PDB file of C-alpha atoms in Angstrom:
ATOM      1  CA  MET C   1      50.720-145.522  14.650  1.00 57.00           C
ATOM      2  CA  SER C   2      48.504-142.762  16.008  1.00 57.00           C
ATOM      3  CA  SER C   3      49.271-139.087  15.450  1.00 55.00           C
ATOM      4  CA  MET C   4      50.085-138.771  19.173  1.00 47.00           C
ATOM      5  CA  GLN C   5      52.635-141.607  18.926  1.00 49.00           C
ATOM      6  CA  LYS C   6      54.172-140.018  15.819  1.00 47.00           C
ATOM      7  CA  THR C   7      54.451-136.702  17.660  1.00 45.00           C
ATOM      8  CA  PHE C   8      56.199-138.312  20.632  1.00 40.00           C
ATOM      9  CA  THR C   9      58.510-140.227  18.288  1.00 48.00           C
ATOM     10  CA  LEU C  10      59.476-136.991  16.513  1.00 41.00           C
ATOM     11  CA  ILE C  11      59.995-135.190  19.822  1.00 48.00           C
ATOM     12  CA  GLY C  12      62.175-138.045  21.066  1.00 41.00           C
ATOM     13  CA  ALA C  13      64.249-138.007  17.868  1.00 42.00           C
ATOM     14  CA  ALA C  14      64.702-134.235  18.160  1.00 41.00           C
ATOM     15  CA  ILE C  15      65.881-134.565  21.773  1.00 46.00           C
ATOM     16  CA  VAL C  16      68.406-137.254  20.801  1.00 40.00           C
ATOM     17  CA  LEU C  17      69.675-135.082  17.933  1.00 44.00           C
ATOM     18  CA  LEU C  18      70.039-132.036  20.188  1.00 42.00           C
ATOM     19  CA  PHE C  19      71.888-134.128  22.770  1.00 43.00           C
ATOM     20  CA  ALA C  20      74.275-135.453  20.091  1.00 47.00           C
ATOM     21  CA  VAL C  21      74.938-131.923  18.806  1.00 49.00           C
ATOM     22  CA  ALA C  22      75.612-130.736  22.367  1.00 46.00           C
ATOM     23  CA  LEU C  23      78.119-133.551  22.900  1.00 46.00           C
ATOM     24  CA  TYR C  24      79.917-132.789  19.636  1.00 47.00           C
ATOM     25  CA  SER C  25      80.063-129.084  20.372  1.00 48.00           C
ATOM     26  CA  GLN C  26      81.904-129.807  23.626  1.00 48.00           C
ATOM     27  CA  SER C  27      84.673-131.803  21.964  1.00 62.00           C
ATOM     28  CA  LYS C  28      87.452-130.306  19.884  1.00 79.00           C
ATOM     29  CA  PRO C  29      87.171-130.976  16.164  1.00 83.00           C
ATOM     30  CA  SER C  30      89.680-133.481  14.830  1.00 90.00           C
ATOM     31  CA  LEU C  31      89.219-132.345  11.213  1.00 95.00           C
ATOM     32  CA  LYS C  32      90.451-128.837  10.562  1.00 95.00           C
ATOM     33  CA  VAL C  33      92.316-126.763   8.012  1.00 95.00           C
ATOM     34  CA  GLY C  34      95.595-128.572   7.327  1.00 95.00           C
ATOM     35  CA  SER C  35      94.190-132.052   8.090  1.00 96.00           C
ATOM     36  CA  ASN C  36      94.198-134.809   5.518  1.00 97.00           C
ATOM     37  CA  ALA C  37      90.802-134.933   3.831  1.00 97.00           C
ATOM     38  CA  PRO C  38      88.706-137.945   4.823  1.00 97.00           C
ATOM     39  CA  ALA C  39      87.765-140.527   2.220  1.00 95.00           C
ATOM     40  CA  LEU C  40      84.768-140.103  -0.058  1.00 95.00           C
ATOM     41  CA  GLN C  41      82.330-142.814   1.018  1.00 95.00           C
ATOM     42  CA  VAL C  42      78.958-142.246  -0.564  1.00 95.00           C
ATOM     43  CA  SER C  43      76.076-144.630  -1.000  1.00 93.00           C
ATOM     44  CA  ARG C  44      75.454-143.663  -4.622  1.00 93.00           C
ATOM     45  CA  TRP C  45      76.149-140.909  -7.125  1.00 97.00           C
ATOM     46  CA  VAL C  46      72.805-139.298  -7.891  1.00 96.00           C
ATOM     47  CA  LYS C  47      74.076-136.887 -10.548  1.00 97.00           C
ATOM     48  CA  GLY C  48      77.216-137.456 -12.572  1.00 96.00           C
ATOM     49  CA  GLU C  49      79.925-140.045 -12.244  1.00 94.00           C
ATOM     50  CA  GLY C  50      81.887-138.995  -9.194  1.00 95.00           C
ATOM     51  CA  PRO C  51      85.357-140.153  -8.289  1.00 94.00           C
ATOM     52  CA  ASP C  52      85.960-143.218  -6.117  1.00 92.00           C
ATOM     53  CA  SER C  53      88.482-141.180  -4.164  1.00 94.00           C
ATOM     54  CA  LEU C  54      90.017-137.729  -4.002  1.00 96.00           C
ATOM     55  CA  GLN C  55      92.851-137.639  -6.530  1.00 95.00           C
ATOM     56  CA  ALA C  56      96.215-136.031  -5.760  1.00 94.00           C
ATOM     57  CA  GLY C  57      96.825-132.896  -7.769  1.00 95.00           C
ATOM     58  CA  LYS C  58      93.123-132.032  -8.017  1.00 97.00           C
ATOM     59  CA  VAL C  59      91.148-129.446  -6.063  1.00 98.00           C
ATOM     60  CA  TYR C  60      87.698-130.291  -4.704  1.00 98.00           C
ATOM     61  CA  VAL C  61      84.809-128.538  -3.032  1.00 98.00           C
ATOM     62  CA  VAL C  62      82.808-131.027  -0.971  1.00 98.00           C
ATOM     63  CA  GLU C  63      79.538-129.432   0.141  1.00 98.00           C
ATOM     64  CA  PHE C  64      76.936-130.895   2.484  1.00 98.00           C
ATOM     65  CA  TRP C  65      73.206-130.230   2.140  1.00 97.00           C
ATOM     66  CA  ALA C  66      69.767-131.786   2.711  1.00 97.00           C
ATOM     67  CA  THR C  67      66.451-131.762   0.870  1.00 96.00           C
ATOM     68  CA  TRP C  68      64.674-130.150   3.840  1.00 96.00           C
ATOM     69  CA  CYS C  69      67.221-127.326   4.235  1.00 96.00           C
ATOM     70  CA  GLY C  70      65.992-123.948   2.948  1.00 95.00           C
ATOM     71  CA  PRO C  71      69.432-122.290   3.065  1.00 96.00           C
ATOM     72  CA  CYS C  72      70.829-125.246   1.099  1.00 96.00           C
ATOM     73  CA  ARG C  73      68.267-124.682  -1.650  1.00 94.00           C
ATOM     74  CA  THR C  74      69.374-121.022  -1.789  1.00 94.00           C
ATOM     75  CA  THR C  75      73.070-121.960  -1.976  1.00 95.00           C
ATOM     76  CA  ILE C  76      72.777-124.543  -4.763  1.00 97.00           C
ATOM     77  CA  PRO C  77      72.589-122.063  -7.696  1.00 96.00           C
ATOM     78  CA  HIS C  78      75.637-120.242  -6.284  1.00 96.00           C
ATOM     79  CA  LEU C  79      77.584-123.518  -6.189  1.00 97.00           C
ATOM     80  CA  THR C  80      76.527-124.198  -9.775  1.00 97.00           C
ATOM     81  CA  GLU C  81      77.817-120.774 -10.799  1.00 97.00           C
ATOM     82  CA  LEU C  82      81.150-121.488  -9.078  1.00 97.00           C
ATOM     83  CA  ALA C  83      81.300-124.967 -10.639  1.00 97.00           C
ATOM     84  CA  HIS C  84      80.906-123.357 -14.064  1.00 97.00           C
ATOM     85  CA  THR C  85      83.457-120.630 -13.296  1.00 97.00           C
ATOM     86  CA  TYR C  86      86.083-123.152 -12.138  1.00 97.00           C
ATOM     87  CA  LYS C  87      84.990-125.931 -14.500  1.00 95.00           C
ATOM     88  CA  ASP C  88      88.432-127.221 -15.470  1.00 93.00           C
ATOM     89  CA  LYS C  89      90.152-126.413 -12.175  1.00 97.00           C
ATOM     90  CA  VAL C  90      87.887-127.560  -9.304  1.00 98.00           C
ATOM     91  CA  THR C  91      85.554-130.541  -8.904  1.00 98.00           C
ATOM     92  CA  PHE C  92      82.372-129.679  -7.001  1.00 98.00           C
ATOM     93  CA  ILE C  93      80.625-132.453  -5.067  1.00 98.00           C
ATOM     94  CA  GLY C  94      77.356-132.047  -3.175  1.00 98.00           C
ATOM     95  CA  VAL C  95      76.588-134.711  -0.569  1.00 97.00           C
ATOM     96  CA  SER C  96      73.103-135.093   0.877  1.00 97.00           C
ATOM     97  CA  VAL C  97      73.257-135.711   4.646  1.00 96.00           C
ATOM     98  CA  TRP C  98      70.918-135.918   7.629  1.00 95.00           C
ATOM     99  CA  GLU C  99      67.864-136.938   5.629  1.00 94.00           C
ATOM    100  CA  SER C 100      64.901-138.283   7.586  1.00 89.00           C
ATOM    101  CA  GLY C 101      63.489-141.667   6.693  1.00 85.00           C
ATOM    102  CA  SER C 102      65.225-144.844   5.697  1.00 82.00           C
ATOM    103  CA  GLY C 103      66.365-146.800   2.694  1.00 84.00           C
ATOM    104  CA  LYS C 104      64.236-146.375  -0.403  1.00 88.00           C
ATOM    105  CA  GLU C 105      62.344-143.434   1.098  1.00 90.00           C
ATOM    106  CA  VAL C 106      65.566-141.391   1.406  1.00 90.00           C
ATOM    107  CA  GLU C 107      66.764-142.490  -2.037  1.00 91.00           C
ATOM    108  CA  ASP C 108      63.498-141.389  -3.632  1.00 93.00           C
ATOM    109  CA  LYS C 109      63.458-138.082  -1.743  1.00 95.00           C
ATOM    110  CA  VAL C 110      67.020-137.144  -2.741  1.00 96.00           C
ATOM    111  CA  ASP C 111      66.598-138.338  -6.336  1.00 96.00           C
ATOM    112  CA  ALA C 112      63.379-136.311  -6.717  1.00 96.00           C
ATOM    113  CA  PHE C 113      65.006-133.213  -5.211  1.00 96.00           C
ATOM    114  CA  VAL C 114      68.005-133.395  -7.555  1.00 96.00           C
ATOM    115  CA  LYS C 115      65.711-133.951 -10.534  1.00 96.00           C
ATOM    116  CA  GLU C 116      63.559-130.972  -9.474  1.00 95.00           C
ATOM    117  CA  MET C 117      66.657-128.745  -9.197  1.00 95.00           C
ATOM    118  CA  GLY C 118      67.741-129.759 -12.717  1.00 95.00           C
ATOM    119  CA  ASN C 119      70.367-127.424 -14.172  1.00 95.00           C
ATOM    120  CA  LYS C 120      70.280-125.235 -11.055  1.00 96.00           C
ATOM    121  CA  MET C 121      72.273-128.070  -9.440  1.00 97.00           C
ATOM    122  CA  ASP C 122      74.888-128.609 -12.137  1.00 97.00           C
ATOM    123  CA  TYR C 123      77.684-130.448 -10.364  1.00 98.00           C
ATOM    124  CA  LEU C 124      78.313-133.937  -8.976  1.00 98.00           C
ATOM    125  CA  VAL C 125      75.771-135.023  -6.360  1.00 98.00           C
ATOM    126  CA  ALA C 126      75.825-138.029  -4.033  1.00 97.00           C
ATOM    127  CA  ARG C 127      73.938-139.441  -1.069  1.00 95.00           C
ATOM    128  CA  ASP C 128      75.622-140.213   2.225  1.00 94.00           C
ATOM    129  CA  THR C 129      75.693-143.844   3.292  1.00 91.00           C
ATOM    130  CA  ALA C 130      72.865-145.289   5.390  1.00 90.00           C
ATOM    131  CA  SER C 131      75.214-145.185   8.388  1.00 92.00           C
ATOM    132  CA  ALA C 132      75.970-141.464   7.770  1.00 93.00           C
ATOM    133  CA  THR C 133      79.663-142.050   7.084  1.00 95.00           C
ATOM    134  CA  MET C 134      80.282-138.700   5.387  1.00 96.00           C
ATOM    135  CA  ALA C 135      78.333-136.793   8.046  1.00 96.00           C
ATOM    136  CA  GLY C 136      80.558-138.393  10.669  1.00 95.00           C
ATOM    137  CA  THR C 137      83.978-138.296   9.018  1.00 96.00           C
ATOM    138  CA  TRP C 138      83.575-134.798   7.588  1.00 97.00           C
ATOM    139  CA  MET C 139      80.868-132.778   9.349  1.00 97.00           C
ATOM    140  CA  ALA C 140      81.017-134.120  12.907  1.00 96.00           C
ATOM    141  CA  ALA C 141      84.800-134.494  12.800  1.00 96.00           C
ATOM    142  CA  ALA C 142      85.061-130.802  11.851  1.00 97.00           C
ATOM    143  CA  GLY C 143      82.577-129.697  14.508  1.00 95.00           C
ATOM    144  CA  GLN C 144      80.135-128.597  11.799  1.00 95.00           C
ATOM    145  CA  ASN C 145      76.580-129.021  13.033  1.00 93.00           C
ATOM    146  CA  GLY C 146      74.770-126.947  10.443  1.00 95.00           C
ATOM    147  CA  ILE C 147      74.240-127.098   6.713  1.00 97.00           C
ATOM    148  CA  PRO C 148      75.040-126.001   4.140  1.00 97.00           C
ATOM    149  CA  ALA C 149      78.709-126.464   4.905  1.00 97.00           C
ATOM    150  CA  ALA C 150      81.595-126.778   2.477  1.00 98.00           C
ATOM    151  CA  PHE C 151      85.172-128.013   2.542  1.00 98.00           C
ATOM    152  CA  ILE C 152      87.865-127.117   0.037  1.00 98.00           C
ATOM    153  CA  VAL C 153      90.443-129.857  -0.478  1.00 98.00           C
ATOM    154  CA  ASN C 154      93.710-128.726  -2.078  1.00 97.00           C
ATOM    155  CA  GLY C 155      95.813-130.672  -4.582  1.00 96.00           C
ATOM    156  CA  LYS C 156      97.780-132.249  -1.746  1.00 96.00           C
ATOM    157  CA  GLY C 157      94.646-133.816  -0.264  1.00 96.00           C
ATOM    158  CA  LYS C 158      94.534-131.411   2.690  1.00 97.00           C
ATOM    159  CA  ILE C 159      91.561-129.451   3.990  1.00 98.00           C
ATOM    160  CA  ALA C 160      92.266-125.865   2.912  1.00 97.00           C
ATOM    161  CA  TRP C 161      89.027-124.181   4.015  1.00 97.00           C
ATOM    162  CA  ILE C 162      85.836-125.001   5.951  1.00 97.00           C
ATOM    163  CA  GLY C 163      82.768-122.796   6.010  1.00 95.00           C
ATOM    164  CA  HIS C 164      79.431-121.697   4.626  1.00 95.00           C
ATOM    165  CA  PRO C 165      79.442-121.830   0.815  1.00 94.00           C
ATOM    166  CA  MET C 166      78.041-118.299   0.532  1.00 91.00           C
ATOM    167  CA  SER C 167      80.764-116.721   2.665  1.00 87.00           C
ATOM    168  CA  SER C 168      84.359-116.242   1.515  1.00 88.00           C
ATOM    169  CA  MET C 169      84.570-119.554  -0.356  1.00 93.00           C
ATOM    170  CA  GLU C 170      85.320-118.005  -3.759  1.00 94.00           C
ATOM    171  CA  LYS C 171      88.304-116.106  -2.334  1.00 95.00           C
ATOM    172  CA  ALA C 172      89.485-119.318  -0.677  1.00 95.00           C
ATOM    173  CA  ILE C 173      89.234-121.209  -3.986  1.00 96.00           C
ATOM    174  CA  GLU C 174      91.354-118.529  -5.662  1.00 95.00           C
ATOM    175  CA  LYS C 175      93.997-118.836  -2.926  1.00 95.00           C
ATOM    176  CA  VAL C 176      94.051-122.634  -3.182  1.00 95.00           C
ATOM    177  CA  LEU C 177      94.401-122.486  -6.959  1.00 95.00           C
ATOM    178  CA  ALA C 178      97.240-119.970  -6.566  1.00 93.00           C
ATOM    179  CA  GLU C 179      98.745-122.318  -3.948  1.00 86.00           C
ATOM    180  CA  LYS C 180      98.793-119.575  -1.309  1.00 74.00           C
TER     181      LYS C 180
END
């Protein structure tokens, strides 16, 4: 494929992505605070042995990121700090979404990124499915079209907070743990 063809392919993909985002932004989110949390459906756990499902009585932070996302890279150490602070009270899960490429290429990219981050990314990490299940059932359903984005799931399996992990997430965790 020539460089001109690659350029047109990338431009076409960008236009399709922008169109999809525009369509989603016009519809009302079906996933919001108070909704039942969607299922965890990941392709593979990259770091740690994550749960097969969200367990009743446990609190989770499910955060979405990508290897190409600069703000995500900045947020990761903060999430690690929070994961250490709330070690026995909250399970932190990072899910890689919206990666470019396919199959083995994406696997290798995400695996290398997580390995490079090492202890800076000290919480459970997974990859979304090839069909972008988590991006659809969590991000798109909540009207979230930017990353990083995080969801706090309370002990009753309900979405308790949605937002940027660097904003008021720590205060929200405290409220969820206090059951307020």
